[in-house]
């Protein structure tokens, strides 16, 4: 008898049987909106360069043992929008660009994996760094023919019965898609059983036992999104705050488990603006959320599944723009986002309409390192100076428009020059059809080792967790 062969067969049989019973009780579904593989790659290269090395400094994310990649086209377009992309990740079906959780006609609602988790008895959290009614989070709880139906999307929160929603705020709290004024959504939600809490410390002080929560930023802050990570101060609400608070809320006195979706929504926003440094900081900030989930996994390794992916790539980011030398470390000199730099330039214009080129140049240098820390090619300086002359001398306020911003031309040209110095290239100010990465660890994670479609990702999570989906 071949004992070695027999032992191996028995071991394999027992492993298959055991695997059949193993299923995750805690599910983290982490979505970096717009985060392509090169966005992750940039974070590793930059971190290595800050340590004085050429190469890569692995992130917790890229050390996950199971890795795949996914296509992201929608039903109607080769390049998806966040409505169709979010829907694919939430419900496992393709739809038309712009739709939320429905078929292409916008008439048939699809059940999301979050509802499947709730049906199984898991607590459910839907969280984001942008507005709660934005496309990706909306796809997990709403069913609308247009991602722009913000009030209608938010109105579906009570129907879900989910335990926690968190984000910056609501985009249209008192106005329907056809511009009718209606009861404030905050009032509606509270009437229907949700408690609204605000500020970064809300869930660190109280988990509001037995209550469903909508957790928003302070009323004095913007409702469309949290501040970019590069602009945040210590007292600003962050995605990490939301993630850690959500884990605390959902795991409290809970032996059935939870499903938590977290969207790093502003990777996409900064990539639309081709703002390399801000995009880098958004990826690193999203990685803090991944680390928070991983810390939970280390405490519950036999009960947890973490899946990290993206709804699409934004910007067509490339690393290397001609030379064999990378200089991503130059991005570290940028201290504020392109939008904040634009605001600072605008304030200078308001307070000193006769500001000289040297005044503007010093402001740019202080916030980007251009000229003081980094040599600026004469062609780029000429372009920035010409924009200064149009703006401050001729009073022609040129702007650079992208999907989520309309920035001062001087600011966008300054960031463009820094990108070039840092060896970054961009092919688009919109989404692309590039594959998106898929990283997984934990119970059932091995089924993500493949090339897949974005619709396969929630199906695989449901397969691992034995959800009726």
GROMACS .gro file of C-alpha atoms in nm:
model
  469
    1UNK     CA    1   0.000   0.000   0.000
    2UNK     CA    2   0.122   0.350  -0.084
    3UNK     CA    3   0.075   0.507   0.262
    4UNK     CA    4   0.205   0.844   0.148
    5UNK     CA    5  -0.048   0.864  -0.135
    6UNK     CA    6  -0.331   0.741   0.089
    7UNK     CA    7  -0.247   0.996   0.362
    8UNK     CA    8  -0.240   1.277   0.105
    9UNK     CA    9  -0.581   1.172  -0.031
   10UNK     CA   10  -0.733   1.161   0.318
   11UNK     CA   11  -0.585   1.501   0.403
   12UNK     CA   12  -0.724   1.653   0.082
   13UNK     CA   13  -1.066   1.498   0.150
   14UNK     CA   14  -1.077   1.634   0.505
   15UNK     CA   15  -0.962   1.977   0.383
   16UNK     CA   16  -1.241   1.990   0.122
   17UNK     CA   17  -1.500   1.881   0.380
   18UNK     CA   18  -1.376   2.140   0.633
   19UNK     CA   19  -1.370   2.411   0.368
   20UNK     CA   20  -1.728   2.329   0.281
   21UNK     CA   21  -1.841   2.417   0.635
   22UNK     CA   22  -1.615   2.719   0.684
   23UNK     CA   23  -1.778   3.050   0.611
   24UNK     CA   24  -1.705   3.405   0.721
   25UNK     CA   25  -1.911   3.566   0.993
   26UNK     CA   26  -1.754   3.909   0.944
   27UNK     CA   27  -1.736   4.046   0.589
   28UNK     CA   28  -1.546   4.358   0.487
   29UNK     CA   29  -1.612   4.483   0.133
   30UNK     CA   30  -1.371   4.772   0.076
   31UNK     CA   31  -1.402   4.972  -0.246
   32UNK     CA   32  -1.145   5.230  -0.357
   33UNK     CA   33  -1.345   5.438  -0.603
   34UNK     CA   34  -1.125   5.498  -0.909
   35UNK     CA   35  -0.835   5.295  -0.761
   36UNK     CA   36  -0.652   5.116  -1.041
   37UNK     CA   37  -0.348   4.894  -0.995
   38UNK     CA   38  -0.114   5.183  -1.071
   39UNK     CA   39  -0.267   5.388  -0.790
   40UNK     CA   40  -0.169   5.109  -0.550
   41UNK     CA   41   0.168   5.076  -0.722
   42UNK     CA   42   0.233   5.449  -0.678
   43UNK     CA   43   0.175   5.421  -0.303
   44UNK     CA   44   0.431   5.140  -0.275
   45UNK     CA   45   0.692   5.312  -0.492
   46UNK     CA   46   0.652   5.645  -0.311
   47UNK     CA   47   0.681   5.480   0.032
   48UNK     CA   48   1.000   5.303  -0.075
   49UNK     CA   49   1.146   5.629  -0.210
   50UNK     CA   50   1.079   5.803   0.122
   51UNK     CA   51   1.298   5.532   0.275
   52UNK     CA   52   1.576   5.604   0.027
   53UNK     CA   53   1.517   5.293  -0.183
   54UNK     CA   54   1.435   5.214  -0.543
   55UNK     CA   55   1.157   4.958  -0.563
   56UNK     CA   56   0.848   4.891  -0.355
   57UNK     CA   57   0.747   4.902   0.009
   58UNK     CA   58   0.463   4.648   0.037
   59UNK     CA   59   0.136   4.769   0.183
   60UNK     CA   60  -0.075   4.544   0.407
   61UNK     CA   61  -0.311   4.530   0.109
   62UNK     CA   62  -0.059   4.389  -0.137
   63UNK     CA   63   0.049   4.122   0.110
   64UNK     CA   64  -0.295   3.966   0.110
   65UNK     CA   65  -0.241   3.607  -0.008
   66UNK     CA   66  -0.511   3.603  -0.274
   67UNK     CA   67  -0.506   3.842  -0.570
   68UNK     CA   68  -0.704   3.872  -0.891
   69UNK     CA   69  -0.820   4.138  -1.132
   70UNK     CA   70  -1.152   4.234  -1.284
   71UNK     CA   71  -1.300   4.394  -1.593
   72UNK     CA   72  -1.536   4.684  -1.529
   73UNK     CA   73  -1.739   4.765  -1.842
   74UNK     CA   74  -2.108   4.842  -1.797
   75UNK     CA   75  -2.396   4.698  -1.998
   76UNK     CA   76  -2.400   5.000  -2.229
   77UNK     CA   77  -2.044   5.132  -2.231
   78UNK     CA   78  -1.689   5.003  -2.245
   79UNK     CA   79  -1.604   5.257  -1.975
   80UNK     CA   80  -1.838   5.240  -1.677
   81UNK     CA   81  -1.961   5.524  -1.459
   82UNK     CA   82  -1.987   5.484  -1.082
   83UNK     CA   83  -2.361   5.410  -1.099
   84UNK     CA   84  -2.322   5.102  -1.317
   85UNK     CA   85  -1.987   5.014  -1.158
   86UNK     CA   86  -2.125   5.035  -0.806
   87UNK     CA   87  -2.432   4.837  -0.909
   88UNK     CA   88  -2.216   4.559  -1.054
   89UNK     CA   89  -2.020   4.534  -0.727
   90UNK     CA   90  -2.338   4.546  -0.519
   91UNK     CA   91  -2.583   4.325  -0.708
   92UNK     CA   92  -2.366   4.117  -0.943
   93UNK     CA   93  -2.536   4.234  -1.262
   94UNK     CA   94  -2.455   4.475  -1.541
   95UNK     CA   95  -2.669   4.781  -1.598
   96UNK     CA   96  -2.675   5.103  -1.796
   97UNK     CA   97  -2.438   5.386  -1.703
   98UNK     CA   98  -2.618   5.608  -1.453
   99UNK     CA   99  -2.851   5.347  -1.304
  100UNK     CA  100  -2.853   5.252  -0.937
  101UNK     CA  101  -2.945   4.897  -0.836
  102UNK     CA  102  -3.183   4.835  -1.127
  103UNK     CA  103  -3.198   4.687  -1.474
  104UNK     CA  104  -3.106   4.905  -1.771
  105UNK     CA  105  -3.462   5.040  -1.800
  106UNK     CA  106  -3.461   5.149  -1.440
  107UNK     CA  107  -3.779   4.954  -1.369
  108UNK     CA  108  -3.669   4.623  -1.215
  109UNK     CA  109  -3.491   4.646  -0.878
  110UNK     CA  110  -3.201   4.412  -0.805
  111UNK     CA  111  -3.120   4.276  -0.459
  112UNK     CA  112  -2.776   4.374  -0.336
  113UNK     CA  113  -2.541   4.154  -0.139
  114UNK     CA  114  -2.601   4.384   0.160
  115UNK     CA  115  -2.969   4.279   0.162
  116UNK     CA  116  -2.863   3.914   0.135
  117UNK     CA  117  -2.637   3.963   0.439
  118UNK     CA  118  -2.921   4.128   0.633
  119UNK     CA  119  -3.157   3.840   0.545
  120UNK     CA  120  -2.907   3.599   0.698
  121UNK     CA  121  -2.912   3.794   1.024
  122UNK     CA  122  -2.589   3.991   0.986
  123UNK     CA  123  -2.574   4.354   1.088
  124UNK     CA  124  -2.505   4.579   0.790
  125UNK     CA  125  -2.306   4.902   0.755
  126UNK     CA  126  -2.277   5.118   0.440
  127UNK     CA  127  -2.008   5.383   0.472
  128UNK     CA  128  -1.814   5.625   0.252
  129UNK     CA  129  -1.587   5.929   0.250
  130UNK     CA  130  -1.831   6.111   0.019
  131UNK     CA  131  -2.207   6.164   0.053
  132UNK     CA  132  -2.427   5.877   0.173
  133UNK     CA  133  -2.645   5.919  -0.138
  134UNK     CA  134  -2.353   5.899  -0.382
  135UNK     CA  135  -2.346   5.631  -0.652
  136UNK     CA  136  -2.138   5.353  -0.495
  137UNK     CA  137  -2.295   5.345  -0.148
  138UNK     CA  138  -2.639   5.402  -0.304
  139UNK     CA  139  -2.605   5.085  -0.515
  140UNK     CA  140  -2.607   4.876  -0.197
  141UNK     CA  141  -2.941   5.002  -0.065
  142UNK     CA  142  -3.130   5.198  -0.334
  143UNK     CA  143  -3.301   5.130  -0.668
  144UNK     CA  144  -3.323   5.432  -0.897
  145UNK     CA  145  -3.313   5.495  -1.274
  146UNK     CA  146  -3.060   5.775  -1.218
  147UNK     CA  147  -2.770   5.824  -0.979
  148UNK     CA  148  -2.874   6.192  -0.969
  149UNK     CA  149  -3.200   6.113  -0.787
  150UNK     CA  150  -3.028   6.201  -0.460
  151UNK     CA  151  -3.334   6.267  -0.245
  152UNK     CA  152  -3.508   5.957  -0.373
  153UNK     CA  153  -3.196   5.750  -0.307
  154UNK     CA  154  -3.170   5.873   0.053
  155UNK     CA  155  -3.542   5.811   0.104
  156UNK     CA  156  -3.479   5.439   0.055
  157UNK     CA  157  -3.256   5.414   0.363
  158UNK     CA  158  -3.541   5.321   0.604
  159UNK     CA  159  -3.666   5.047   0.369
  160UNK     CA  160  -3.330   4.875   0.395
  161UNK     CA  161  -3.335   4.839   0.771
  162UNK     CA  162  -2.956   4.847   0.767
  163UNK     CA  163  -2.791   4.919   1.100
  164UNK     CA  164  -2.547   5.193   1.004
  165UNK     CA  165  -2.497   5.449   0.731
  166UNK     CA  166  -2.204   5.690   0.744
  167UNK     CA  167  -2.056   5.961   0.525
  168UNK     CA  168  -2.027   6.335   0.481
  169UNK     CA  169  -2.396   6.417   0.439
  170UNK     CA  170  -2.673   6.431   0.178
  171UNK     CA  171  -2.649   6.621  -0.150
  172UNK     CA  172  -3.016   6.714  -0.196
  173UNK     CA  173  -3.178   6.690   0.148
  174UNK     CA  174  -3.488   6.896   0.060
  175UNK     CA  175  -3.523   6.871  -0.320
  176UNK     CA  176  -3.648   6.589  -0.541
  177UNK     CA  177  -3.498   6.508  -0.881
  178UNK     CA  178  -3.774   6.714  -1.048
  179UNK     CA  179  -3.691   7.014  -0.826
  180UNK     CA  180  -3.987   6.995  -0.588
  181UNK     CA  181  -3.927   7.112  -0.231
  182UNK     CA  182  -4.006   6.839   0.022
  183UNK     CA  183  -3.960   6.753   0.388
  184UNK     CA  184  -3.595   6.752   0.491
  185UNK     CA  185  -3.447   6.403   0.455
  186UNK     CA  186  -3.297   6.427   0.804
  187UNK     CA  187  -3.645   6.475   0.949
  188UNK     CA  188  -3.778   6.190   0.738
  189UNK     CA  189  -3.509   5.951   0.854
  190UNK     CA  190  -3.558   6.032   1.221
  191UNK     CA  191  -3.935   5.987   1.189
  192UNK     CA  192  -3.869   5.643   1.043
  193UNK     CA  193  -3.646   5.521   1.322
  194UNK     CA  194  -3.293   5.635   1.242
  195UNK     CA  195  -3.088   5.839   1.486
  196UNK     CA  196  -2.866   6.100   1.320
  197UNK     CA  197  -2.531   6.161   1.491
  198UNK     CA  198  -2.253   6.394   1.382
  199UNK     CA  199  -1.878   6.446   1.400
  200UNK     CA  200  -1.570   6.227   1.410
  201UNK     CA  201  -1.611   6.130   1.777
  202UNK     CA  202  -1.979   6.032   1.762
  203UNK     CA  203  -1.925   5.656   1.770
  204UNK     CA  204  -1.610   5.661   1.979
  205UNK     CA  205  -1.817   5.800   2.268
  206UNK     CA  206  -2.137   5.599   2.223
  207UNK     CA  207  -2.239   5.304   2.003
  208UNK     CA  208  -2.612   5.383   2.047
  209UNK     CA  209  -2.708   5.032   2.145
  210UNK     CA  210  -3.021   4.900   1.979
  211UNK     CA  211  -3.055   5.196   1.743
  212UNK     CA  212  -3.004   5.228   1.369
  213UNK     CA  213  -2.764   5.512   1.297
  214UNK     CA  214  -2.696   5.765   1.022
  215UNK     CA  215  -2.356   5.911   1.105
  216UNK     CA  216  -2.268   6.237   0.929
  217UNK     CA  217  -1.999   6.501   0.938
  218UNK     CA  218  -2.045   6.821   1.138
  219UNK     CA  219  -2.315   7.052   1.002
  220UNK     CA  220  -2.054   7.323   0.945
  221UNK     CA  221  -1.863   7.100   0.701
  222UNK     CA  222  -1.933   7.026   0.333
  223UNK     CA  223  -2.207   6.772   0.269
  224UNK     CA  224  -2.066   6.629  -0.054
  225UNK     CA  225  -1.750   6.473   0.093
  226UNK     CA  226  -1.500   6.465   0.374
  227UNK     CA  227  -1.193   6.681   0.317
  228UNK     CA  228  -0.915   6.531   0.110
  229UNK     CA  229  -0.669   6.349   0.335
  230UNK     CA  230  -0.394   6.592   0.233
  231UNK     CA  231  -0.608   6.883   0.363
  232UNK     CA  232  -0.733   6.723   0.684
  233UNK     CA  233  -0.644   6.852   1.028
  234UNK     CA  234  -0.649   6.650   1.349
  235UNK     CA  235  -1.008   6.743   1.435
  236UNK     CA  236  -1.147   6.660   1.088
  237UNK     CA  237  -1.354   6.347   1.037
  238UNK     CA  238  -1.166   6.082   0.838
  239UNK     CA  239  -1.254   5.756   0.664
  240UNK     CA  240  -1.049   5.571   0.926
  241UNK     CA  241  -1.265   5.727   1.200
  242UNK     CA  242  -1.576   5.605   1.018
  243UNK     CA  243  -1.434   5.255   0.967
  244UNK     CA  244  -1.324   5.206   1.326
  245UNK     CA  245  -1.653   5.347   1.455
  246UNK     CA  246  -1.848   5.118   1.223
  247UNK     CA  247  -1.656   4.812   1.342
  248UNK     CA  248  -1.725   4.910   1.702
  249UNK     CA  249  -2.095   4.966   1.635
  250UNK     CA  250  -2.155   4.654   1.427
  251UNK     CA  251  -1.957   4.412   1.646
  252UNK     CA  252  -2.101   4.524   1.980
  253UNK     CA  253  -2.288   4.235   2.148
  254UNK     CA  254  -2.316   4.069   1.808
  255UNK     CA  255  -2.251   3.696   1.778
  256UNK     CA  256  -2.415   3.663   1.432
  257UNK     CA  257  -2.165   3.877   1.243
  258UNK     CA  258  -2.173   4.178   1.012
  259UNK     CA  259  -2.131   4.300   0.656
  260UNK     CA  260  -1.944   4.630   0.622
  261UNK     CA  261  -1.898   4.815   0.293
  262UNK     CA  262  -1.650   5.104   0.303
  263UNK     CA  263  -1.592   5.329   0.002
  264UNK     CA  264  -1.279   5.540  -0.034
  265UNK     CA  265  -1.465   5.777  -0.261
  266UNK     CA  266  -1.220   6.060  -0.313
  267UNK     CA  267  -0.943   5.863  -0.483
  268UNK     CA  268  -1.168   5.907  -0.783
  269UNK     CA  269  -1.220   6.279  -0.724
  270UNK     CA  270  -0.852   6.370  -0.712
  271UNK     CA  271  -0.774   6.142  -1.007
  272UNK     CA  272  -1.041   6.323  -1.213
  273UNK     CA  273  -0.837   6.639  -1.146
  274UNK     CA  274  -0.511   6.458  -1.228
  275UNK     CA  275  -0.380   6.569  -0.889
  276UNK     CA  276  -0.105   6.315  -0.826
  277UNK     CA  277  -0.006   6.404  -0.471
  278UNK     CA  278  -0.364   6.425  -0.350
  279UNK     CA  279  -0.447   6.092  -0.517
  280UNK     CA  280  -0.145   5.931  -0.352
  281UNK     CA  281  -0.255   6.059  -0.010
  282UNK     CA  282  -0.611   5.933  -0.073
  283UNK     CA  283  -0.480   5.583  -0.150
  284UNK     CA  284  -0.265   5.587   0.164
  285UNK     CA  285  -0.563   5.714   0.362
  286UNK     CA  286  -0.783   5.434   0.225
  287UNK     CA  287  -0.510   5.196   0.332
  288UNK     CA  288  -0.570   5.303   0.694
  289UNK     CA  289  -0.921   5.163   0.654
  290UNK     CA  290  -0.776   4.840   0.514
  291UNK     CA  291  -0.540   4.818   0.812
  292UNK     CA  292  -0.832   4.868   1.054
  293UNK     CA  293  -1.014   4.577   0.888
  294UNK     CA  294  -0.694   4.370   0.893
  295UNK     CA  295  -0.649   4.433   1.266
  296UNK     CA  296  -1.000   4.294   1.317
  297UNK     CA  297  -0.912   3.996   1.096
  298UNK     CA  298  -0.607   3.916   1.312
  299UNK     CA  299  -0.839   3.886   1.613
  300UNK     CA  300  -1.091   3.672   1.421
  301UNK     CA  301  -0.889   3.498   1.144
  302UNK     CA  302  -1.122   3.197   1.117
  303UNK     CA  303  -1.438   3.407   1.093
  304UNK     CA  304  -1.343   3.705   0.872
  305UNK     CA  305  -1.327   3.775   0.499
  306UNK     CA  306  -1.180   4.097   0.359
  307UNK     CA  307  -1.219   4.181  -0.010
  308UNK     CA  308  -1.068   4.500  -0.153
  309UNK     CA  309  -1.136   4.622  -0.506
  310UNK     CA  310  -1.246   4.924  -0.713
  311UNK     CA  311  -1.546   5.013  -0.928
  312UNK     CA  312  -1.319   5.138  -1.209
  313UNK     CA  313  -0.986   5.310  -1.271
  314UNK     CA  314  -0.979   5.689  -1.300
  315UNK     CA  315  -0.729   5.906  -1.487
  316UNK     CA  316  -0.529   5.650  -1.680
  317UNK     CA  317  -0.243   5.694  -1.434
  318UNK     CA  318   0.103   5.592  -1.557
  319UNK     CA  319   0.426   5.568  -1.358
  320UNK     CA  320   0.714   5.692  -1.567
  321UNK     CA  321   0.679   5.961  -1.832
  322UNK     CA  322   0.987   5.921  -2.048
  323UNK     CA  323   1.291   5.880  -1.828
  324UNK     CA  324   1.399   5.555  -1.665
  325UNK     CA  325   1.421   5.742  -1.336
  326UNK     CA  326   1.119   5.774  -1.109
  327UNK     CA  327   1.088   6.071  -0.876
  328UNK     CA  328   0.761   6.010  -0.696
  329UNK     CA  329   0.916   6.143  -0.375
  330UNK     CA  330   0.862   6.491  -0.521
  331UNK     CA  331   0.491   6.447  -0.449
  332UNK     CA  332   0.570   6.476  -0.080
  333UNK     CA  333   0.639   6.849  -0.119
  334UNK     CA  334   0.276   6.919  -0.206
  335UNK     CA  335   0.102   7.022   0.115
  336UNK     CA  336  -0.255   7.087  -0.003
  337UNK     CA  337  -0.491   6.959  -0.269
  338UNK     CA  338  -0.525   7.132  -0.603
  339UNK     CA  339  -0.864   7.259  -0.488
  340UNK     CA  340  -0.722   7.414  -0.172
  341UNK     CA  341  -0.435   7.569  -0.367
  342UNK     CA  342  -0.695   7.715  -0.602
  343UNK     CA  343  -0.877   7.864  -0.301
  344UNK     CA  344  -0.554   8.015  -0.165
  345UNK     CA  345  -0.480   8.176  -0.501
  346UNK     CA  346  -0.836   8.311  -0.510
  347UNK     CA  347  -0.796   8.463  -0.164
  348UNK     CA  348  -0.471   8.628  -0.270
  349UNK     CA  349  -0.650   8.777  -0.570
  350UNK     CA  350  -0.926   8.912  -0.344
  351UNK     CA  351  -0.693   9.065  -0.086
  352UNK     CA  352  -0.422   9.182  -0.325
  353UNK     CA  353  -0.543   9.230  -0.682
  354UNK     CA  354  -0.202   9.379  -0.766
  355UNK     CA  355  -0.007   9.077  -0.645
  356UNK     CA  356   0.317   9.037  -0.834
  357UNK     CA  357   0.440   8.723  -1.008
  358UNK     CA  358   0.683   8.676  -0.719
  359UNK     CA  359   0.392   8.688  -0.470
  360UNK     CA  360   0.204   8.418  -0.659
  361UNK     CA  361   0.519   8.217  -0.720
  362UNK     CA  362   0.599   8.221  -0.347
  363UNK     CA  363   0.247   8.103  -0.263
  364UNK     CA  364   0.278   7.813  -0.507
  365UNK     CA  365   0.627   7.727  -0.383
  366UNK     CA  366   0.514   7.723  -0.021
  367UNK     CA  367   0.243   7.467  -0.099
  368UNK     CA  368   0.409   7.252  -0.368
  369UNK     CA  369   0.786   7.284  -0.333
  370UNK     CA  370   0.814   7.414  -0.689
  371UNK     CA  371   1.120   7.638  -0.735
  372UNK     CA  372   1.233   7.608  -0.371
  373UNK     CA  373   1.267   7.229  -0.349
  374UNK     CA  374   1.216   7.128  -0.710
  375UNK     CA  375   1.361   7.269  -1.031
  376UNK     CA  376   1.085   7.382  -1.266
  377UNK     CA  377   1.149   7.356  -1.642
  378UNK     CA  378   1.137   7.696  -1.813
  379UNK     CA  379   0.851   7.584  -2.041
  380UNK     CA  380   0.633   7.497  -1.740
  381UNK     CA  381   0.720   7.820  -1.558
  382UNK     CA  382   0.630   8.016  -1.870
  383UNK     CA  383   0.291   7.847  -1.888
  384UNK     CA  384   0.214   7.915  -1.521
  385UNK     CA  385   0.329   8.276  -1.550
  386UNK     CA  386   0.108   8.334  -1.855
  387UNK     CA  387  -0.190   8.210  -1.652
  388UNK     CA  388  -0.090   8.451  -1.372
  389UNK     CA  389  -0.081   8.743  -1.617
  390UNK     CA  390  -0.426   8.660  -1.755
  391UNK     CA  391  -0.566   8.629  -1.406
  392UNK     CA  392  -0.398   8.904  -1.204
  393UNK     CA  393  -0.312   9.158  -1.474
  394UNK     CA  394  -0.583   9.111  -1.739
  395UNK     CA  395  -0.843   8.989  -1.484
  396UNK     CA  396  -0.943   8.692  -1.699
  397UNK     CA  397  -1.009   8.421  -1.444
  398UNK     CA  398  -0.938   8.099  -1.631
  399UNK     CA  399  -1.033   7.770  -1.469
  400UNK     CA  400  -0.959   7.402  -1.518
  401UNK     CA  401  -1.279   7.197  -1.496
  402UNK     CA  402  -1.306   6.829  -1.404
  403UNK     CA  403  -1.600   6.619  -1.287
  404UNK     CA  404  -1.586   6.730  -0.921
  405UNK     CA  405  -1.387   7.053  -0.941
  406UNK     CA  406  -1.349   7.381  -1.122
  407UNK     CA  407  -1.005   7.498  -1.015
  408UNK     CA  408  -0.798   7.805  -1.085
  409UNK     CA  409  -0.583   7.752  -1.394
  410UNK     CA  410  -0.269   7.864  -1.207
  411UNK     CA  411  -0.328   7.588  -0.949
  412UNK     CA  412  -0.393   7.314  -1.206
  413UNK     CA  413  -0.085   7.410  -1.411
  414UNK     CA  414   0.128   7.407  -1.095
  415UNK     CA  415   0.007   7.058  -1.006
  416UNK     CA  416   0.061   6.949  -1.367
  417UNK     CA  417   0.422   7.068  -1.347
  418UNK     CA  418   0.474   6.878  -1.020
  419UNK     CA  419   0.325   6.561  -1.171
  420UNK     CA  420   0.574   6.586  -1.457
  421UNK     CA  421   0.867   6.629  -1.217
  422UNK     CA  422   0.741   6.329  -1.018
  423UNK     CA  423   0.734   6.110  -1.334
  424UNK     CA  424   0.356   6.073  -1.340
  425UNK     CA  425   0.146   6.070  -1.655
  426UNK     CA  426  -0.231   6.086  -1.700
  427UNK     CA  427  -0.422   5.981  -2.012
  428UNK     CA  428  -0.764   6.106  -1.904
  429UNK     CA  429  -0.960   6.325  -1.667
  430UNK     CA  430  -1.230   6.058  -1.660
  431UNK     CA  431  -1.271   5.687  -1.597
  432UNK     CA  432  -1.090   5.427  -1.807
  433UNK     CA  433  -1.150   5.063  -1.900
  434UNK     CA  434  -0.835   4.943  -1.722
  435UNK     CA  435  -0.865   4.627  -1.515
  436UNK     CA  436  -0.918   4.685  -1.143
  437UNK     CA  437  -0.731   4.486  -0.877
  438UNK     CA  438  -0.895   4.244  -0.634
  439UNK     CA  439  -0.722   4.157  -0.307
  440UNK     CA  440  -0.861   3.910  -0.052
  441UNK     CA  441  -0.773   3.748   0.278
  442UNK     CA  442  -0.960   3.525   0.521
  443UNK     CA  443  -1.226   3.259   0.502
  444UNK     CA  444  -1.313   3.187   0.138
  445UNK     CA  445  -1.052   3.429   0.001
  446UNK     CA  446  -0.892   3.163  -0.221
  447UNK     CA  447  -1.179   3.187  -0.473
  448UNK     CA  448  -1.060   3.535  -0.572
  449UNK     CA  449  -0.741   3.402  -0.736
  450UNK     CA  450  -0.848   3.462  -1.095
  451UNK     CA  451  -0.937   3.701  -1.370
  452UNK     CA  452  -1.302   3.790  -1.319
  453UNK     CA  453  -1.571   4.038  -1.413
  454UNK     CA  454  -1.682   4.298  -1.159
  455UNK     CA  455  -2.017   4.119  -1.136
  456UNK     CA  456  -1.836   3.807  -1.012
  457UNK     CA  457  -1.701   3.976  -0.700
  458UNK     CA  458  -2.025   3.997  -0.495
  459UNK     CA  459  -2.121   3.651  -0.620
  460UNK     CA  460  -1.795   3.511  -0.485
  461UNK     CA  461  -1.849   3.687  -0.151
  462UNK     CA  462  -2.199   3.535  -0.136
  463UNK     CA  463  -2.055   3.194  -0.226
  464UNK     CA  464  -1.798   3.217   0.054
  465UNK     CA  465  -2.052   3.337   0.311
  466UNK     CA  466  -2.339   3.108   0.198
  467UNK     CA  467  -2.566   3.407   0.132
  468UNK     CA  468  -2.891   3.372  -0.063
  469UNK     CA  469  -2.789   3.597  -0.351
   0.00000   0.00000   0.00000
